[in-house]
Amino acid sequence: MKFYEFEIKESKKAVKYLRLKVGQSGEISLSIPLRTKENHILEFLEKNLEWLRKTSAKIKAKNSAKNENQVEFLGLNYELIIDKKASGVSIELFSIKAASKADFRRFCDQKAKELLNASLARFAPLIARPINHISFKHMRTRWGSCNKAKGYINLNLDLITKKKEFIEYVVLHELAHLVYANHSKDFYALISKHMPDYKARIKG
């Protein structure tokens, strides 16, 4: 199954509890007790999402150290080519050219802010809740966060590595937390109302 940015191998077994495991090569497996309902599985994965991201990030960093010139941009993989004579950042079919890695990072941050602001402008009026502060920053374990009481929303600049459809989902997800602090049925009903295909977007 697909859950957010993860591909998870499911297996139903005669076990008492749901068990989530990340292997050394990055594969993710989920042992599911027989007759477990789908909503219970989703709730379990939501509760363990932060752990899953931390663990996967550590393994990915270890395994990708040798592939430091491979980058992701809007859901696609590219080879990053550093050319000191390059003017700006150019995206080709299989590669991205920049004068330095710092230039590429600045380019990504700017594009992320543009897409996130566009998504906020689109979905915030639908939620119709006051937003007192929005911040864009790099976060290690979350794509976004929301403080319902204060009306604060934080969004991860690293979302630029994901597809536009997923970025839009994350923005709507955090906006919906201004109404519902938890991941209740009403929370997902609100998301579904404004984004009927949100489950497909989570799968990326």
Short mmCIF file of N, CA, C and O in Angstrom, two decimals, residues 1 12-13 25 28 46 49 51 61 66 70-71 78 88 98 106 130 136 141 156 169 173 177 183 197 203:
data_model
loop_
_atom_site.label_atom_id
_atom_site.label_comp_id
_atom_site.label_asym_id
_atom_site.label_seq_id
_atom_site.Cartn_x
_atom_site.Cartn_y
_atom_site.Cartn_z
N MET A 1 0.85 -1.20 0.00
CA MET A 1 0.00 0.00 0.00
C MET A 1 0.88 1.24 0.00
O MET A 1 2.03 1.19 0.39
N LYS A 12 -1.03 -9.88 6.43
CA LYS A 12 -1.94 -10.22 7.52
C LYS A 12 -1.48 -11.52 8.18
O LYS A 12 -1.23 -12.52 7.50
N LYS A 13 -1.34 -11.47 9.50
CA LYS A 13 -0.82 -12.61 10.24
C LYS A 13 -1.62 -12.84 11.52
O LYS A 13 -2.41 -11.98 11.93
N SER A 25 17.60 -1.73 3.98
CA SER A 25 17.63 -1.18 2.62
C SER A 25 16.51 -0.17 2.39
O SER A 25 16.35 0.34 1.29
N ILE A 28 9.74 -1.08 3.86
CA ILE A 28 8.85 -0.92 5.01
C ILE A 28 7.81 -2.02 4.99
O ILE A 28 7.17 -2.27 3.96
N GLU A 46 -0.82 6.87 11.03
CA GLU A 46 -0.76 8.30 11.34
C GLU A 46 -0.01 8.53 12.65
O GLU A 46 0.82 9.43 12.75
N LEU A 49 3.70 8.04 12.04
CA LEU A 49 4.24 8.71 10.87
C LEU A 49 5.56 9.42 11.16
O LEU A 49 6.52 9.33 10.38
N TRP A 51 7.79 8.75 13.52
CA TRP A 51 8.83 7.74 13.71
C TRP A 51 9.25 7.16 12.36
O TRP A 51 10.44 6.96 12.11
N ALA A 61 19.62 8.47 4.22
CA ALA A 61 20.85 9.27 4.23
C ALA A 61 22.07 8.36 4.16
O ALA A 61 23.05 8.66 3.47
N LYS A 66 26.43 7.80 -1.32
CA LYS A 66 27.21 7.59 -2.54
C LYS A 66 26.52 8.18 -3.77
O LYS A 66 27.10 8.23 -4.85
N GLN A 70 22.34 12.97 -6.98
CA GLN A 70 20.97 12.69 -7.37
C GLN A 70 20.03 13.55 -6.52
O GLN A 70 20.13 13.55 -5.30
N VAL A 71 19.14 14.28 -7.16
CA VAL A 71 18.21 15.14 -6.43
C VAL A 71 16.79 14.89 -6.91
O VAL A 71 16.57 14.37 -8.00
N TYR A 78 16.56 13.69 -10.69
CA TYR A 78 17.47 14.33 -11.64
C TYR A 78 18.91 14.15 -11.17
O TYR A 78 19.17 13.96 -9.98
N GLY A 88 22.01 31.04 -13.31
CA GLY A 88 20.73 30.57 -12.80
C GLY A 88 20.68 29.05 -12.74
O GLY A 88 21.71 28.37 -12.80
N ALA A 98 23.26 23.87 -12.20
CA ALA A 98 23.35 25.06 -11.35
C ALA A 98 24.81 25.40 -11.12
O ALA A 98 25.69 24.53 -11.25
N ARG A 106 18.74 27.41 -2.99
CA ARG A 106 17.98 28.67 -2.98
C ARG A 106 16.85 28.63 -4.02
O ARG A 106 15.75 29.11 -3.77
N PRO A 130 -9.19 31.82 10.79
CA PRO A 130 -8.11 32.82 10.84
C PRO A 130 -6.73 32.16 10.92
O PRO A 130 -6.53 31.21 11.67
N PHE A 136 7.63 29.05 6.51
CA PHE A 136 8.18 28.06 5.60
C PHE A 136 9.59 27.75 6.08
O PHE A 136 10.42 28.67 6.19
N THR A 141 11.22 15.85 10.20
CA THR A 141 10.30 14.72 10.36
C THR A 141 8.85 15.02 9.96
O THR A 141 8.01 14.11 10.00
N ASN A 156 6.93 22.61 5.32
CA ASN A 156 8.29 22.18 5.04
C ASN A 156 8.70 22.55 3.61
O ASN A 156 8.06 22.15 2.64
N TYR A 169 -2.12 18.66 -1.10
CA TYR A 169 -2.76 17.89 -0.03
C TYR A 169 -2.22 18.28 1.34
O TYR A 169 -2.98 18.46 2.29
N HIS A 173 -4.31 19.68 4.39
CA HIS A 173 -4.26 18.89 5.62
C HIS A 173 -3.99 19.80 6.83
O HIS A 173 -4.69 19.72 7.85
N HIS A 177 -6.53 21.29 10.09
CA HIS A 177 -6.24 21.20 11.52
C HIS A 177 -6.64 22.49 12.26
O HIS A 177 -6.70 22.50 13.49
N HIS A 183 -6.97 13.62 13.98
CA HIS A 183 -7.25 12.99 12.69
C HIS A 183 -8.54 12.17 12.79
O HIS A 183 -8.55 10.96 12.57
N ASP A 197 -10.05 13.48 -4.14
CA ASP A 197 -9.02 12.51 -4.52
C ASP A 197 -7.83 12.51 -3.55
O ASP A 197 -6.72 12.09 -3.93
N LYS A 203 -0.89 8.80 -1.85
CA LYS A 203 -0.09 7.74 -2.44
C LYS A 203 0.96 8.29 -3.39
O LYS A 203 1.92 7.61 -3.73
#
